[in-house]
Coordinates of C-alpha atoms and ligand atoms in Angstrom, one line a residue:
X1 CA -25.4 -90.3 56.0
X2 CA -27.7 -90.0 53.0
X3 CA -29.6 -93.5 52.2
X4 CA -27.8 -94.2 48.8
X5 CA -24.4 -92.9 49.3
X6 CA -22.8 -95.9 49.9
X7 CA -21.7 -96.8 46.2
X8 CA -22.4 -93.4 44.9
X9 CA -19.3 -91.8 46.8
X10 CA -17.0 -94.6 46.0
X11 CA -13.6 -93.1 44.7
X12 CA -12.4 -94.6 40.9
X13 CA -10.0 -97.4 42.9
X14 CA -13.3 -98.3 45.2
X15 CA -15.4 -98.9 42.1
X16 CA -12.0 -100.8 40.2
X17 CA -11.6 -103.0 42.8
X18 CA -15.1 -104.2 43.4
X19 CA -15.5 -104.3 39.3
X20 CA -12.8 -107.0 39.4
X21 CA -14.4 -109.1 42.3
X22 CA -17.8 -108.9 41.0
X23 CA -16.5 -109.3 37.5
X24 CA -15.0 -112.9 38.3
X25 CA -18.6 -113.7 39.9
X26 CA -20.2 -112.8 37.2
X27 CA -17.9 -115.2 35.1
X28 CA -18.4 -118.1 37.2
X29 CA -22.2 -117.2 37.7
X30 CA -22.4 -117.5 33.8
X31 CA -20.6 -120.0 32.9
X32 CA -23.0 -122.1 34.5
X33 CA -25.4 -121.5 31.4
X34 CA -24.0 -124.2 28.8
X35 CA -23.8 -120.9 26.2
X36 CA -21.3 -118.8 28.1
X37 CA -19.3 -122.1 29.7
X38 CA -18.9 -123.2 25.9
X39 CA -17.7 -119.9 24.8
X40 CA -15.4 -119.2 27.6
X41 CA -13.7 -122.5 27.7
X42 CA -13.1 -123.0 24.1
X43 CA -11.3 -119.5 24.0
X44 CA -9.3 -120.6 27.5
X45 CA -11.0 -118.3 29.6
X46 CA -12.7 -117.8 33.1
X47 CA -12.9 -115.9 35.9
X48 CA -8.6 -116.4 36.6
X49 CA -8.0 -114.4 33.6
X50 CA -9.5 -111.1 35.2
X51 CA -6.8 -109.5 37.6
X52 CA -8.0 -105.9 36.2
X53 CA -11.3 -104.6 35.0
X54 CA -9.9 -104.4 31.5
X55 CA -9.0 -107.9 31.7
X56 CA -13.1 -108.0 30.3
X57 CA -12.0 -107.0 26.8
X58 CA -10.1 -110.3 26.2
X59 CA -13.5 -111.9 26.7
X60 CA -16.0 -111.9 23.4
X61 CA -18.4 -110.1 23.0
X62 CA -22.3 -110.9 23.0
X63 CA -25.3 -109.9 21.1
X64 CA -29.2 -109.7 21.0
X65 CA -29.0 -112.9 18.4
X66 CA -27.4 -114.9 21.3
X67 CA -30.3 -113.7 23.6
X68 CA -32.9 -114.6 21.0
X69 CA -31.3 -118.1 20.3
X70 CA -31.4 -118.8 23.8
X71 CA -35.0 -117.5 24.5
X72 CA -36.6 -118.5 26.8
X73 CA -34.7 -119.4 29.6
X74 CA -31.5 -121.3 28.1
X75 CA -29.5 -118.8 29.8
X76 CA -30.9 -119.2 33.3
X77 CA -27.9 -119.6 35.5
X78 CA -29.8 -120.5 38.7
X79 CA -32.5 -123.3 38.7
X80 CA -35.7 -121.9 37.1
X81 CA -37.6 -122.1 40.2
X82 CA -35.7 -119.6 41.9
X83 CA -36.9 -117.0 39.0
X84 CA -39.6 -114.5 40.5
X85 CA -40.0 -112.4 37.3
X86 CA -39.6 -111.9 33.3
X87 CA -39.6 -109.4 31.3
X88 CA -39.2 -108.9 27.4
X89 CA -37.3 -106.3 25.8
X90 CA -39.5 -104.1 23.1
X91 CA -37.6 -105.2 20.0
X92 CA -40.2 -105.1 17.3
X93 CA -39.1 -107.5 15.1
X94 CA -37.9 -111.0 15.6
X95 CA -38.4 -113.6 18.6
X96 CA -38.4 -111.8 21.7
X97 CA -35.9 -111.5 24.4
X98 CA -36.3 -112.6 27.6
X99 CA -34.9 -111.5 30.8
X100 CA -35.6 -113.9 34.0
X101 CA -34.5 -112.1 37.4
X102 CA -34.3 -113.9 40.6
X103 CA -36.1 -112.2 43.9
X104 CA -32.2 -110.9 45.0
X105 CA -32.2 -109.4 41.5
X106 CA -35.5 -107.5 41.6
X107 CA -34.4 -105.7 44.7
X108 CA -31.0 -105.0 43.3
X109 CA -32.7 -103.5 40.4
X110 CA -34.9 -102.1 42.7
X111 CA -31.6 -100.3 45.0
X112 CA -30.2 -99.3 42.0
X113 CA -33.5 -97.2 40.5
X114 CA -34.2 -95.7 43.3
X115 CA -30.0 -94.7 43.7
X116 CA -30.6 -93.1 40.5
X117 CA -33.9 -91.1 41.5
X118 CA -32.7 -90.2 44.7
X119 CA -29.6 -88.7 42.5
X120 CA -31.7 -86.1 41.0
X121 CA -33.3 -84.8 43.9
X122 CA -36.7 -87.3 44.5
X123 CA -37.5 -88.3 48.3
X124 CA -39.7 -90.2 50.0
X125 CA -42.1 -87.1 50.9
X126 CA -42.6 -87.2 46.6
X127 CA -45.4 -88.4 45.1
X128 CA -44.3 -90.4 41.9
X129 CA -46.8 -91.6 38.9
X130 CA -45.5 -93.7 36.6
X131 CA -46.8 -92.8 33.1
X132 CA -45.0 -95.6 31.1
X133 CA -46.9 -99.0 30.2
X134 CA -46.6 -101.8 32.4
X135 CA -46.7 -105.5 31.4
X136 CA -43.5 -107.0 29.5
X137 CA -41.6 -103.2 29.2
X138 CA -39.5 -103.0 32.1
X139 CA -40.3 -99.1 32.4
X140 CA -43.5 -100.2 34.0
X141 CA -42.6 -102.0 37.2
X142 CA -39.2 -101.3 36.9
X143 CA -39.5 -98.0 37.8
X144 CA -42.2 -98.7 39.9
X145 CA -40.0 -101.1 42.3
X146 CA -37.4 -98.3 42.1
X147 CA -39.9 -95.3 43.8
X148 CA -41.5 -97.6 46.4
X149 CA -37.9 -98.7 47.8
X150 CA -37.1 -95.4 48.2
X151 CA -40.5 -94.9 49.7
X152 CA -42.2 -92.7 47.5
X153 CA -46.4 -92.8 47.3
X154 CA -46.1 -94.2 43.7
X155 CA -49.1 -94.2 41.3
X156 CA -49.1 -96.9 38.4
X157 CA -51.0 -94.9 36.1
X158 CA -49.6 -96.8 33.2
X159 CA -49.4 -95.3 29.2
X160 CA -52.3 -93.5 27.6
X161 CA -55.4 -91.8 28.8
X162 CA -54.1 -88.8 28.9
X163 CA -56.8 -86.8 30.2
X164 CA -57.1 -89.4 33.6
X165 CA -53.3 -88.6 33.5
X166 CA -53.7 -84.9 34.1
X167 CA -56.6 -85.4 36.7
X168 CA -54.4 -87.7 39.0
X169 CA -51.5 -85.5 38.7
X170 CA -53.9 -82.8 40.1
X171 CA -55.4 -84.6 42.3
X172 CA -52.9 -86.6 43.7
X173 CA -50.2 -83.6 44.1
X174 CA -48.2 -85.3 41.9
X175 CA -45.0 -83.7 42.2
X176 CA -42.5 -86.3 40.1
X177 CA -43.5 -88.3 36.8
X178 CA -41.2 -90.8 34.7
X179 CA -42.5 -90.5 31.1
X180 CA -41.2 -91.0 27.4
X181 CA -40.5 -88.2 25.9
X182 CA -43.0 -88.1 22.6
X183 CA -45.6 -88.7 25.7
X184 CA -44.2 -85.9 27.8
X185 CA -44.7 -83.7 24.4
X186 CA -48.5 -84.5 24.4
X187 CA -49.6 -84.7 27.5
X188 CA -47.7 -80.8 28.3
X189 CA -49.8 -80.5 24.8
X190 CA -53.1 -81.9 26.3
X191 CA -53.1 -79.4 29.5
X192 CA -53.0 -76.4 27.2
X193 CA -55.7 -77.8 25.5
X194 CA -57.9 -78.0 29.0
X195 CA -57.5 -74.1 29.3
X196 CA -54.8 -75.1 32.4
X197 CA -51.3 -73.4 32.4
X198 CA -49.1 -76.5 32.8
X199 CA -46.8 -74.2 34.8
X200 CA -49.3 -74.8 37.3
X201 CA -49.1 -78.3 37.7
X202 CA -47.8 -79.5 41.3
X203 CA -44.6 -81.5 39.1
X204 CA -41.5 -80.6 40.0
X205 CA -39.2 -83.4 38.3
X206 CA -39.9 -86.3 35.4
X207 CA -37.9 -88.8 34.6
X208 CA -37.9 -89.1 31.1
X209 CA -36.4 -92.0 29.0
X210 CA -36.6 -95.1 26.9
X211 CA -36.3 -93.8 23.7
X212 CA -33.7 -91.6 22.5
X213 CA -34.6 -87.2 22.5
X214 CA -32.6 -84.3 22.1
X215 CA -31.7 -81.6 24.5
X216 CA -33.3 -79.3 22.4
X217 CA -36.3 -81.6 23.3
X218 CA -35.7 -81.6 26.8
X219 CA -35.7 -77.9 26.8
X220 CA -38.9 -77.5 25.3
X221 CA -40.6 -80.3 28.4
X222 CA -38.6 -78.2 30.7
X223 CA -40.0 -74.6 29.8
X224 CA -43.4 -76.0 29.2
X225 CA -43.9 -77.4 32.6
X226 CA -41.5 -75.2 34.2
X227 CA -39.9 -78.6 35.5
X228 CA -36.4 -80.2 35.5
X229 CA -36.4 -82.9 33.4
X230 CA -33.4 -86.1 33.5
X231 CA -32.6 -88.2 31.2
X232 CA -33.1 -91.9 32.4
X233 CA -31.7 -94.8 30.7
X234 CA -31.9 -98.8 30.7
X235 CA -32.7 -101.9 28.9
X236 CA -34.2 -104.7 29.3
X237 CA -30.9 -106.6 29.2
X238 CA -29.3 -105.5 31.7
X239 CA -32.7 -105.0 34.4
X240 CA -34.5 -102.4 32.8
X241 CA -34.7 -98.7 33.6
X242 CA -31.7 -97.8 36.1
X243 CA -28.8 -98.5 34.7
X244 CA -28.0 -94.9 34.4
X245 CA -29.7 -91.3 35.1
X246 CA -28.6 -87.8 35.0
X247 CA -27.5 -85.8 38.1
X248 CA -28.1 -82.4 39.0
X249 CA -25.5 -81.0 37.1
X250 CA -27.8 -82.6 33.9
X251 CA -24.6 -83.1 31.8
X252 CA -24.1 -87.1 30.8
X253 CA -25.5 -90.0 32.7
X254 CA -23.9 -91.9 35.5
X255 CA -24.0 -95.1 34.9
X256 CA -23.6 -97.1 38.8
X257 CA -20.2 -99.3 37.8
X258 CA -20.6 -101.3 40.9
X259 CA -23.4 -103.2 39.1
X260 CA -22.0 -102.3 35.2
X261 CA -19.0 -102.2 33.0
X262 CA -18.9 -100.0 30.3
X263 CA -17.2 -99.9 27.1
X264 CA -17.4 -98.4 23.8
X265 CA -16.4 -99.7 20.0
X266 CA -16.3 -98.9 17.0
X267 CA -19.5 -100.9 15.6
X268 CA -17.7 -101.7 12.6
X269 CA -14.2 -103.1 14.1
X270 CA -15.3 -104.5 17.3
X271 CA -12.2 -102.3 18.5
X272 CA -12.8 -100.4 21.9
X273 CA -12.6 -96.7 21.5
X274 CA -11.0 -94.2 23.7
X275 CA -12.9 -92.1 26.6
X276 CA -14.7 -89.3 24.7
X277 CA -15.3 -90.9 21.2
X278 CA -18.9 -92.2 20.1
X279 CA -19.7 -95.5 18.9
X280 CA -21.7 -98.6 20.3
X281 CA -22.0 -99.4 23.9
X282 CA -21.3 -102.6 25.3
X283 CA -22.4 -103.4 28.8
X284 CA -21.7 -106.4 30.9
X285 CA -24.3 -106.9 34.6
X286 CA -22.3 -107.3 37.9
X287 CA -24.0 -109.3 40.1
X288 CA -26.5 -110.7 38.6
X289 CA -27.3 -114.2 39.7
X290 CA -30.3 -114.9 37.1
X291 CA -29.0 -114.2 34.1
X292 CA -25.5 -112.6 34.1
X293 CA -25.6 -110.8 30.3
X294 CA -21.6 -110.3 29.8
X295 CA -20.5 -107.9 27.1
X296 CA -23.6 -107.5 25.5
X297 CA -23.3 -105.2 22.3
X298 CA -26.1 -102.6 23.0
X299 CA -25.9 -101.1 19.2
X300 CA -26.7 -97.9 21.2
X301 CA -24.7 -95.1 20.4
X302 CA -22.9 -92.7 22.9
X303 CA -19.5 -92.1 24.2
X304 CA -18.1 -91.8 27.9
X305 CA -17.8 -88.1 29.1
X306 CA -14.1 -87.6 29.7
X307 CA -13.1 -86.3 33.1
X308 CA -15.0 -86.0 36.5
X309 CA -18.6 -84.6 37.3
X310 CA -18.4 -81.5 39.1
X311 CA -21.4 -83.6 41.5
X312 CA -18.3 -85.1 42.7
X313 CA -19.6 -88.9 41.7
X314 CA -16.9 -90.6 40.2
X315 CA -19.2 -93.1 38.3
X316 CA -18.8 -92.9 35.0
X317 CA -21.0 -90.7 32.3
X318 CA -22.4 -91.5 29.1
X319 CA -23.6 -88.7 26.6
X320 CA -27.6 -88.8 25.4
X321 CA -27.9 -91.6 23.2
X322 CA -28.1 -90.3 19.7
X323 CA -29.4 -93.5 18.8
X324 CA -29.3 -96.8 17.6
X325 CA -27.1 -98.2 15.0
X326 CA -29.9 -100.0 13.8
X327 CA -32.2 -96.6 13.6
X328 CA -30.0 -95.0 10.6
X329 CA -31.2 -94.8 7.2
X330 CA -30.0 -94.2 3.9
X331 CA -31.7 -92.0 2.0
X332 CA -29.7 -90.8 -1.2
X333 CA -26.6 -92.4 -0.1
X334 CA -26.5 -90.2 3.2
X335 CA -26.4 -91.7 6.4
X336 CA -29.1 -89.9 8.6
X337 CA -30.4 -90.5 12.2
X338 CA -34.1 -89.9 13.3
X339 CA -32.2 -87.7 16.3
X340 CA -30.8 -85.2 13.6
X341 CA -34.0 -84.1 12.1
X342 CA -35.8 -83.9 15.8
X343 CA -32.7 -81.5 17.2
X344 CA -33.0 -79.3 13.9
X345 CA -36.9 -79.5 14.0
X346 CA -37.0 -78.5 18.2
X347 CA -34.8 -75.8 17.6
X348 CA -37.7 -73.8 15.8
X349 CA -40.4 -72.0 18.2
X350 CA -43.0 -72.6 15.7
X351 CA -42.6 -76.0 15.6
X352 CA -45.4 -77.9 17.9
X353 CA -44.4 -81.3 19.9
X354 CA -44.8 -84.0 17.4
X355 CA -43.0 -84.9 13.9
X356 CA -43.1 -88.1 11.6
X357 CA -40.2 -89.3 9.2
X358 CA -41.4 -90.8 6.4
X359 CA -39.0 -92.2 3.2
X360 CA -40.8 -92.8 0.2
X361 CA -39.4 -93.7 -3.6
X362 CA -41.4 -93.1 -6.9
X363 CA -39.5 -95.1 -9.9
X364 CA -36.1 -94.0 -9.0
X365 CA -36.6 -90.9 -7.7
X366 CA -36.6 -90.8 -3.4
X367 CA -37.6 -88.1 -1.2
X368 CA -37.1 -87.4 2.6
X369 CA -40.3 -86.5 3.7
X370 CA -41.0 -84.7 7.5
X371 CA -44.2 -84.3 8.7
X372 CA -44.2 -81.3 11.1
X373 CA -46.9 -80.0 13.5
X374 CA -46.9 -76.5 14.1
X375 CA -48.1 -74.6 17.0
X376 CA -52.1 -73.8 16.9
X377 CA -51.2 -70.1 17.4
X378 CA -48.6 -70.3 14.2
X379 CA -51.0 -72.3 12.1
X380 CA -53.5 -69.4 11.4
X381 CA -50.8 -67.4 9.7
X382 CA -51.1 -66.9 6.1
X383 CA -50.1 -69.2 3.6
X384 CA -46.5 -67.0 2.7
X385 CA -45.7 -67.0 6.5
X386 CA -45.9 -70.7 6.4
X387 CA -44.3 -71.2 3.4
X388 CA -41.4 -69.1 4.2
X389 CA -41.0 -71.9 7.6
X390 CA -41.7 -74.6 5.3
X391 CA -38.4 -73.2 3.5
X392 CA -35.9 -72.3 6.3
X393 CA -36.8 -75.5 7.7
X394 CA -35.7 -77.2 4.9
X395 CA -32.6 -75.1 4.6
X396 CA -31.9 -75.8 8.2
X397 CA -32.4 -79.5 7.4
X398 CA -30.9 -79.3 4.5
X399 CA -27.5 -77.8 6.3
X400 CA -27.7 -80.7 8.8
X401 CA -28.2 -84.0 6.8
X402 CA -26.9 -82.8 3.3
X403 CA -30.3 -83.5 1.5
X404 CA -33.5 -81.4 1.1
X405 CA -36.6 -83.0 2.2
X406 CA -39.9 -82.2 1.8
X407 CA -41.6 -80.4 4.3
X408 CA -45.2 -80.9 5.3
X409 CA -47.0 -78.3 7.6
X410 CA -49.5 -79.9 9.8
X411 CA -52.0 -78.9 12.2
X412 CA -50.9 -79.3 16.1
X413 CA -52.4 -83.0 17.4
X414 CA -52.8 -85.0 14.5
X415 CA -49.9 -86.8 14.0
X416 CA -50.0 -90.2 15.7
X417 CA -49.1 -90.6 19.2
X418 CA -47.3 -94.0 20.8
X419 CA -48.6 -94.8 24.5
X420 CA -45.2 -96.6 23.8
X421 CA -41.6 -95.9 21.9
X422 CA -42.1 -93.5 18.9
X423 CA -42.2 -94.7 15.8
X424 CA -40.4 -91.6 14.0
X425 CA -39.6 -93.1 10.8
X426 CA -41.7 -94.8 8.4
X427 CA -40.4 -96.6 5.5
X428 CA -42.9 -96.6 2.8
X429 CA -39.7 -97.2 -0.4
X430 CA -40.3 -100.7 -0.6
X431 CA -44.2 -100.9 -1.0
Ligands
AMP501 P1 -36.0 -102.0 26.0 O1 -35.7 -103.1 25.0 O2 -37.4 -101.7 26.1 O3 -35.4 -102.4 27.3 O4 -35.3 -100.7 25.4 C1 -34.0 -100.4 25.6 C2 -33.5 -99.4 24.6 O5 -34.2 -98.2 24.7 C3 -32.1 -99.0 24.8 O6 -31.2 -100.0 24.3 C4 -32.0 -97.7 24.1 O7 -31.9 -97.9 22.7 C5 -33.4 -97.1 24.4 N1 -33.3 -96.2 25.5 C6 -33.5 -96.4 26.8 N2 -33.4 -95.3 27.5 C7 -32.9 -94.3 26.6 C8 -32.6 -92.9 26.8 N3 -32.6 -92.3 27.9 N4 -32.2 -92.3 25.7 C9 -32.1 -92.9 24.5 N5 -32.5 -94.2 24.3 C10 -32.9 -94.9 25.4
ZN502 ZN1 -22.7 -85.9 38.3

């Protein structure tokens, strides 16, 4: 018997069942925080009104305002001593959010990651470094947790410093890295530049997640460092990084429904959606003793693949995250998401690794414009070679979000890098 396959190979009535008795836990665990008990009772409900995990959608939902109003530890549902951690999520605006886990919950979290890695082909003989930031962002130890349990060597190399990055990777063997995507672009970037073939590297697998990409994106980390690359997805809110991860068959992640209850709704309405159709996420923790967080409005959106993985895991699968509600802007009156521009940008080989949105208004007059690096060997051409790009990729643009935007031609390496999230859009109209 494989070391995670307990869960993993549960069949849809398995996983229903223990929803339901983990779901009224949950309840009760909550409602011992004076926020959910007041909510709950007033509407008439507790844990006796779930005889079916659907029975959830009579319950209200949640959001990241609730969290903040009850920072920092209003929502502790065991007494604070028992807490053994905190982390916050990286919201950049606004009062923080706080997540307290108790030790039980840490090595849940912990079970869970390393279920997900294991998924997509990591063992213990594996060398794993961690390239995301440690501190407060739950990508730092919460991956970390996840590699040792299932027994990898596991390097916390942390974000930035790229070149010590490269060296440890080489030095160490390094066969399996988790890293954010706009990192994964520089530091595949940053080997070329050292004269070494990143093909040559010892990786075999990264983990790659906490910000939304495309697979157009994921193509190009693939083919770069002739690796596979799965998507990896979490928040803060419900643990951190493995709530959900890509299998093999790298098509929609599964997210583990013995700890999580998914659901998506329209973000307008507030009404659920069918299987298949994209809107916001809402998530609800299983088993969490610390700090249950019960139908928590994500305002990520993705919708549930219909129909079964043909790995044969009958968990659930979400789509890649085209991102966040709160990441559209308006520009003209069109609705446009950062993830639009990056799929149509990817798509072109002379396109380099990095881009920058920026919005800017003169009088009345505003104008969509993308920064784009282009690759060093592309950049020498002559100027009517790189106009003629600079046109088709605003046509190309153009066809996708129904607006021309100005298109700037930069050099390879010199837009900004994050050691963090991406900042892709800049929004210079109100200056
Ligand atoms: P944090 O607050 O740092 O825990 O960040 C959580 C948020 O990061 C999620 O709500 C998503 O918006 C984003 N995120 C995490 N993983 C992914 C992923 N694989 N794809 C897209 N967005 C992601
Ligand atoms: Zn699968």
């Amino acid at each position: 018997m494989d070391f995670f396959d307990i869960c993993e190979n549960w069949s849809r009535d398995q996983i229903e069942n223990e929803q339901v008795v983990r779901l009224k836990k949950s309840i009760t665990q909550a409602m011992k925080a004076p926020f959910y008990a007041k909510l709950y009772k007033d509407a008439g409900l507790s844990a006796d009104t779930i005889k079916s995990p659907q029975d959830i959608q009579k319950f209200p939902y949640i959001s990241k305002e609730d969290l903040r109003d009850n920072y920092p530890n209003k929502l502790a549902c065991v007494p604070v001593s028992e807490f053994v951690r905190m982390h916050c999520s990286s919201g950049t605006t606004g009062s923080p959010v706080a997540i307290c886990y108790t030790k039980k919950d840490i090595e849940n979290w912990a079970s869970l990651m390393a279920r997900g890695m294991y998924m997509t082909g990591i063992r213990k003989e594996d060398t794993f470094q961690n390239m995301s930031g440690y501190g407060l962002f739950t990508g730092g130890l919460g991956i970390h947790y996840g590699a040792e349990h299932l027994g990898c060597m596991t390097i916390p190399a942390g974000a930035g410093n790229t070149k010590r990055q490269i060296k440890l990777i080489k030095d160490f063997n390094v066969s399996v890295v988790h890293v954010l995507p706009s990192y994964a672009m520089h530091v595949a970037q940053q080997v070329q530049l050292e004269g070494t073939d990143p093909k040559t590297l010892p990786l075999r697998i990264a983990l790659v997640g906490a910000e939304p990409y495309t697979d157009e994106t994921r193509k190009r980390i693939e083919d770069i460092l002739d690796i596979k690359v799965y998507n990896s997805f979490g928040m803060s809110e419900m643990n951190g990084p493995g709530v959900g991860m890509e299998c093999q068959e790298q098509y929609g992640m599964h997210i583990w429904e013995d700890s999580y209850i998914i659901e998506i709704i329209d973000p307008e309405t507030g009404l659920l959606l069918p299987e298949g159709e994209v809107g916001e996420l809402v998530m609800t923790t299983l088993g969490r003793e610390g700090m249950p967080v019960l139908r928590y409005r994500t305002h990520d959106l993705t919708r549930i693949i219909p129909g079964d993985c043909a790995c044969g895991r009958k968990h659930k699968r979400i789509d890649r995250i085209t991102g966040r509600s709160d990441d559209m802007f308006i520009m003209k009156g069109v609705n446009i998401y950062p993830m639009q521009i990056e799929q149509v940008l990817m798509a072109f080989p002379e396109v380099g690794q990095n881009y920058l949105i920026q919005l800017e208004k003169e009088g009345l007059k505003e104008t969509l414009r993308v920064k784009v690096e282009v690759r060093e060997e592309n950049f020498v051409e002559d100027m009517r070679v790189l106009r003629a790009l600079q046109d088709r990729i605003s046509r190309r643009l153009h066809d996708e979000i129904l607006i021309t935007p100005v298109i700037d031609l930069v050099q390879a390496n010199s837009l900004p890098v994050s050691e963090g999230k991406a900042k892709r859009v800049i929004d210079l109209r109100n200056n």
